[in-house]
Coordinates of C-alpha atoms and ligand atoms in Angstrom, one line a residue:
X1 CA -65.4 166.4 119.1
X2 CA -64.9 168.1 115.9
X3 CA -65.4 171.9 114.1
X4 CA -63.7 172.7 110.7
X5 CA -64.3 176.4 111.1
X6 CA -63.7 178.6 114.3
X7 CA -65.1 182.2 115.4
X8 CA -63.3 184.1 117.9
X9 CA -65.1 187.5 119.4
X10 CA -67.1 189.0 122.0
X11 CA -70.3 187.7 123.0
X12 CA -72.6 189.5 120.9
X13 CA -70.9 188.2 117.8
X14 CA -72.3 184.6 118.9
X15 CA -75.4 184.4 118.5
X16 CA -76.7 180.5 120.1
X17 CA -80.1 180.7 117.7
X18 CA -77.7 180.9 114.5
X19 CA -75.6 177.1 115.8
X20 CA -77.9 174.1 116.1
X21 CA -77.1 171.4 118.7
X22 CA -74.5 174.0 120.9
X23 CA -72.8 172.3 123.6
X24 CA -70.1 174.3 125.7
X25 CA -67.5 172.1 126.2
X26 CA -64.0 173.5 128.4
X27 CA -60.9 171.9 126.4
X28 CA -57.7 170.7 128.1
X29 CA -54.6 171.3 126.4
X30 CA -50.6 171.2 127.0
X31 CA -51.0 175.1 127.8
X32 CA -54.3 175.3 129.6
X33 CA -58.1 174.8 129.4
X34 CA -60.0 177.0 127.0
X35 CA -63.9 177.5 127.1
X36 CA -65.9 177.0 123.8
X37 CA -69.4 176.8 122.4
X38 CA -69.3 173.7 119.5
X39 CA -72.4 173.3 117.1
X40 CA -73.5 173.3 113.5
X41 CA -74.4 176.0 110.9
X42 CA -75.2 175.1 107.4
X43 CA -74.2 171.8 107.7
X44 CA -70.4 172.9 109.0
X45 CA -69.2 172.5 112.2
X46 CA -68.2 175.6 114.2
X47 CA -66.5 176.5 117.6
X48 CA -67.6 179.9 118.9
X49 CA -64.9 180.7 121.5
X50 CA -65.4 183.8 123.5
X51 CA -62.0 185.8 123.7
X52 CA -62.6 187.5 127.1
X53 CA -64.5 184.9 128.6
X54 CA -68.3 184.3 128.6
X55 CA -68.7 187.1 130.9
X56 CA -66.0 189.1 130.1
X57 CA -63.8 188.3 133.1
X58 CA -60.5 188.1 130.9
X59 CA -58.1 191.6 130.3
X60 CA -56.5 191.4 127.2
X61 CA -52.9 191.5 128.5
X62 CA -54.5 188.1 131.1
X63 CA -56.1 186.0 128.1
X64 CA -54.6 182.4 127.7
X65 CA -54.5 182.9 123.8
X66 CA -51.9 180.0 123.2
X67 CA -54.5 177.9 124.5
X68 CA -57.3 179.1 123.2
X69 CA -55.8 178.1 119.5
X70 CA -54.3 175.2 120.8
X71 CA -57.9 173.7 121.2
X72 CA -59.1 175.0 118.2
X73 CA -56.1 173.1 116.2
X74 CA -56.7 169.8 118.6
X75 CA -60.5 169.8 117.1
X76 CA -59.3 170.3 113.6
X77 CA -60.2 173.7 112.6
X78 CA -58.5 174.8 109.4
X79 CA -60.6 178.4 109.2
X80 CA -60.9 181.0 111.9
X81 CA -62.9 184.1 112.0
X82 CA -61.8 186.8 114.6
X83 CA -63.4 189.8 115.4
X84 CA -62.3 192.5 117.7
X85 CA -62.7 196.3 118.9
X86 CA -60.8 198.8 117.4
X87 CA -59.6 202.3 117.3
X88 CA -59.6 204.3 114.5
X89 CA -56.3 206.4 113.7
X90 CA -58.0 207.6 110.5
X91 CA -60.9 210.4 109.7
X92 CA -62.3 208.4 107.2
X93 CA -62.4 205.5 109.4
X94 CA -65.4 206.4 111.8
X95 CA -67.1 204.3 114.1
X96 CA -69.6 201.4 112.8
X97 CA -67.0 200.7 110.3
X98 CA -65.9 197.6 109.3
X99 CA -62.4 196.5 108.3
X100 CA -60.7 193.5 107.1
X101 CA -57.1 193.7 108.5
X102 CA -53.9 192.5 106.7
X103 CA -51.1 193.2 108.7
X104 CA -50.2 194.6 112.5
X105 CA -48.0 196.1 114.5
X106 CA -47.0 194.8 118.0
X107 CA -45.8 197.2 120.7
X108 CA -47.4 194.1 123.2
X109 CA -45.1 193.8 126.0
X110 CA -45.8 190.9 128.2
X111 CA -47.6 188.4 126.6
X112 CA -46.2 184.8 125.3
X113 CA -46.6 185.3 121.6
X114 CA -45.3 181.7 120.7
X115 CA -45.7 177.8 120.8
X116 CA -41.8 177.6 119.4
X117 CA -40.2 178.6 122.6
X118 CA -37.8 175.6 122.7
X119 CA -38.7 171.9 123.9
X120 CA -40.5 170.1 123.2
X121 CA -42.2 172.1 120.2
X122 CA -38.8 173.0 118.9
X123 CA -37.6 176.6 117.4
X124 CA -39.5 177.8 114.5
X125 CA -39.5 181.3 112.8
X126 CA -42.8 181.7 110.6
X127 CA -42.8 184.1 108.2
X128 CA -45.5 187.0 108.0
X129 CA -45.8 188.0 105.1
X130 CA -49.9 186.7 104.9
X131 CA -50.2 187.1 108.6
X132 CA -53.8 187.6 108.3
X133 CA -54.8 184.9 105.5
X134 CA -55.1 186.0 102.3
X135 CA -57.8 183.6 100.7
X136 CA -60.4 184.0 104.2
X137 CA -59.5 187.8 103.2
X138 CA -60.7 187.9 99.7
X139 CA -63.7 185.2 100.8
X140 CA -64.8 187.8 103.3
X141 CA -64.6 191.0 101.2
X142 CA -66.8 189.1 98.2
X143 CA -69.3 187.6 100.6
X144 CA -69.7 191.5 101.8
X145 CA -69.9 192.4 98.5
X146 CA -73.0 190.2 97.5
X147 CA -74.5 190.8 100.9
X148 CA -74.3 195.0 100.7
X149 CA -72.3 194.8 103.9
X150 CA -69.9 197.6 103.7
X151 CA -66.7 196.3 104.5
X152 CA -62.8 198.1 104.0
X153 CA -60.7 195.8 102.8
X154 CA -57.3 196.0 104.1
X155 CA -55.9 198.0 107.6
X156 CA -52.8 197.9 109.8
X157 CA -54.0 196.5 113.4
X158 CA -51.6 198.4 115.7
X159 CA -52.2 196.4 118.8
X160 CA -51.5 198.0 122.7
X161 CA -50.8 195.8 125.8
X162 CA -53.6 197.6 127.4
X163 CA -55.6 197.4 129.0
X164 CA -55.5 201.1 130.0
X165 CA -56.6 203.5 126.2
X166 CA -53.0 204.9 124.7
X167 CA -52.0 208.3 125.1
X168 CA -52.0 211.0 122.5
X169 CA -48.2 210.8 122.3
X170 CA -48.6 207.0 121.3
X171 CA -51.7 207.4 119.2
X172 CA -49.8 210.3 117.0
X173 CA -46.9 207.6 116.8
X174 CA -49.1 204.8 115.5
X175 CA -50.6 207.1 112.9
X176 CA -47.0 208.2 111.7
X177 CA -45.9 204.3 111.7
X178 CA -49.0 203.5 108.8
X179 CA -51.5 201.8 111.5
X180 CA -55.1 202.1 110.7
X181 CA -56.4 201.0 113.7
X182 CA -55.8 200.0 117.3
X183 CA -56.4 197.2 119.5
X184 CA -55.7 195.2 122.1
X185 CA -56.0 191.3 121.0
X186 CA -54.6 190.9 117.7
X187 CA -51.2 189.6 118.8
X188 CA -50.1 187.4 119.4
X189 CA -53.6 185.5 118.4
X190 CA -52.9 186.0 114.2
X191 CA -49.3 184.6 115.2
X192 CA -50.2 181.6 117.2
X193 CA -53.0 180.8 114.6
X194 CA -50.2 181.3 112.1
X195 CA -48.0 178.7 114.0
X196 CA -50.4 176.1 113.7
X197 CA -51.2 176.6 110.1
X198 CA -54.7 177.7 110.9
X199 CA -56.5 180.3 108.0
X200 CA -57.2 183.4 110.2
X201 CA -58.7 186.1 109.3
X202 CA -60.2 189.4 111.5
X203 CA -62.7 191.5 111.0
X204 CA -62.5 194.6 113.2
X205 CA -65.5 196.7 114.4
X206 CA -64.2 200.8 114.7
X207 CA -65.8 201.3 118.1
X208 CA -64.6 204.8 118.7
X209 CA -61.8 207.9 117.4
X210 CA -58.6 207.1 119.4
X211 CA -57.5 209.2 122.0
X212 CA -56.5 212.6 120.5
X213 CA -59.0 212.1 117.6
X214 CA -61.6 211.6 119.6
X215 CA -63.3 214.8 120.9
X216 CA -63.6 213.3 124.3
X217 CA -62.2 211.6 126.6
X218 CA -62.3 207.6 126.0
X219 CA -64.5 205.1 127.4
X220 CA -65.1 201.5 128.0
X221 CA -68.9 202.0 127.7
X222 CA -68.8 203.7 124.5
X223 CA -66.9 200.8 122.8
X224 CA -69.1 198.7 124.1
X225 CA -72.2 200.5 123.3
X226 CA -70.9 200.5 119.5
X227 CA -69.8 197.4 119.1
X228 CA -73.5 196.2 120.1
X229 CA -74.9 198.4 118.0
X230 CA -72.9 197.1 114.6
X231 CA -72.4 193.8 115.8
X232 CA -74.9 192.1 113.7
X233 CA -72.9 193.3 110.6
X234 CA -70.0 190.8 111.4
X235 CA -72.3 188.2 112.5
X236 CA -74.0 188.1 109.1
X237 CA -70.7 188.2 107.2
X238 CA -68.7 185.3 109.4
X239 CA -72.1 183.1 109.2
X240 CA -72.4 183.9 105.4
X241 CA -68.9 183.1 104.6
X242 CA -69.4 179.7 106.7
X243 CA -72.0 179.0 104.3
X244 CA -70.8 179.7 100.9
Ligands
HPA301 N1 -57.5 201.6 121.7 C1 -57.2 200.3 122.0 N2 -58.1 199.4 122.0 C2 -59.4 199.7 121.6 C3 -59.8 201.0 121.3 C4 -58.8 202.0 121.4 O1 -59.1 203.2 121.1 N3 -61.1 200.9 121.0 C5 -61.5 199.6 121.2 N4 -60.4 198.8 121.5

């Protein structure tokens, strides 16, 4: 079992017609087993791995991130494409909206964030000053750009433990911190993918205003209503980039 390139995202990003021969396999590794669809597209091998779960089963706070990119390293991927849900903490950053992230901000609370925890992987501190990798960046933002896909490049992922939406207090906090959007799966995913020298890149999909900015009152089905409706965006630019 092999991929070189790896998307991570909700099921509607993963489309099975795009992969030819796709297999679900369930990989076994030092931290856990983690569910995944291998196949081929353009000639490149891909693992689609679905964050939550192939039905969605998996809270944010709940999912076994370290090994979902522990399987992803043990079958050799070097690229990985993540998309996820966001917030917007910006006017000009309205639902539908696409936006290449380059760095966060972690106010997570409960969640390992690391393989370097002590034996046996040892004590490492990896520095973040590309958390988000700058060459799958740039490839992203130019495959948009010959593909009309409207993309922003650049945004601070602010991401919540969840999985309840923030309060006004908190989302007036974020904004006054430099965020540009919020979510609830960024960390400690970029830093584990980090950790085991994996490209990683996200794309998020603005799903809705964030509480406060929002004229109404948050809900579940109006992120998810959006993110179906835009979703084919991302899955255009992740299967172009795999390509070129
Ligand atoms: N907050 C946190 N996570 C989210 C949001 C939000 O407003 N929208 C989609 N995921």
């Amino acid at each position: 079992m092999h991929a070189e390139y790896a998307i991570i995202g909700g099921t509607g990003v993963y489309d099975p017609a795009m992969l030819h021969d796709a297999e679900r396999h369930t990989i076994e590794t030092p931290y856990g087993l983690a569910e995944l669809t291998l196949g081929t597209y353009a000639g490149k091998r891909v693992a689609f791995m679905p964050r939550h779960g192939y039905k969605h089963s998996v809270a944010p706070h709940k999912i076994n991130y370290r090994a979902n990119i522990r399987a992803l390293k043990q079958l050799g991927v070097h690229t990985v494409f993540a998309t996820a849900a966001v917030g917007s903490l910006k006017q000009e950053l309205a639902p539908g909206d696409l936006v290449i992230v380059d760095d966060f901000l972690d106010v997570t609370k409960s969640r390992p964030q690391t393989f370097y925890e002590g034996a046996p992987e040892g004590v490492v501190h990896i520095d973040m000053t590309d958390a988000y990798c700058g060459r799958v960046r740039q490839h992203l933002a130019e495959v948009a750009g010959e593909h009309s896909l409207a993309v922003r490049s650049g945004g601070v992922y602010v991401t919540t433990e969840g999985p309840r939406f923030e309060t006004p207090a908190e989302i007036r906090l974020y904004a006054a911190w430099g965020g540009d959007v919020v979510g609830m799966t960024s960390v400690p995913e970029v830093i584990l993918a980090k950790e085991s020298e994996m490209c990683y890149a996200t794309v998020a999909m603005v799903t809705n205003y964030c509480t406060g900015i929002s004229p109404h009152p948050l809900t579940h089905q109006e992120v998810v209503d959006t993110m179906k409706a835009n979703v084919q965006k991302i899955r255009e630019l992740f299967f172009h980039a795999i390509a070129s």
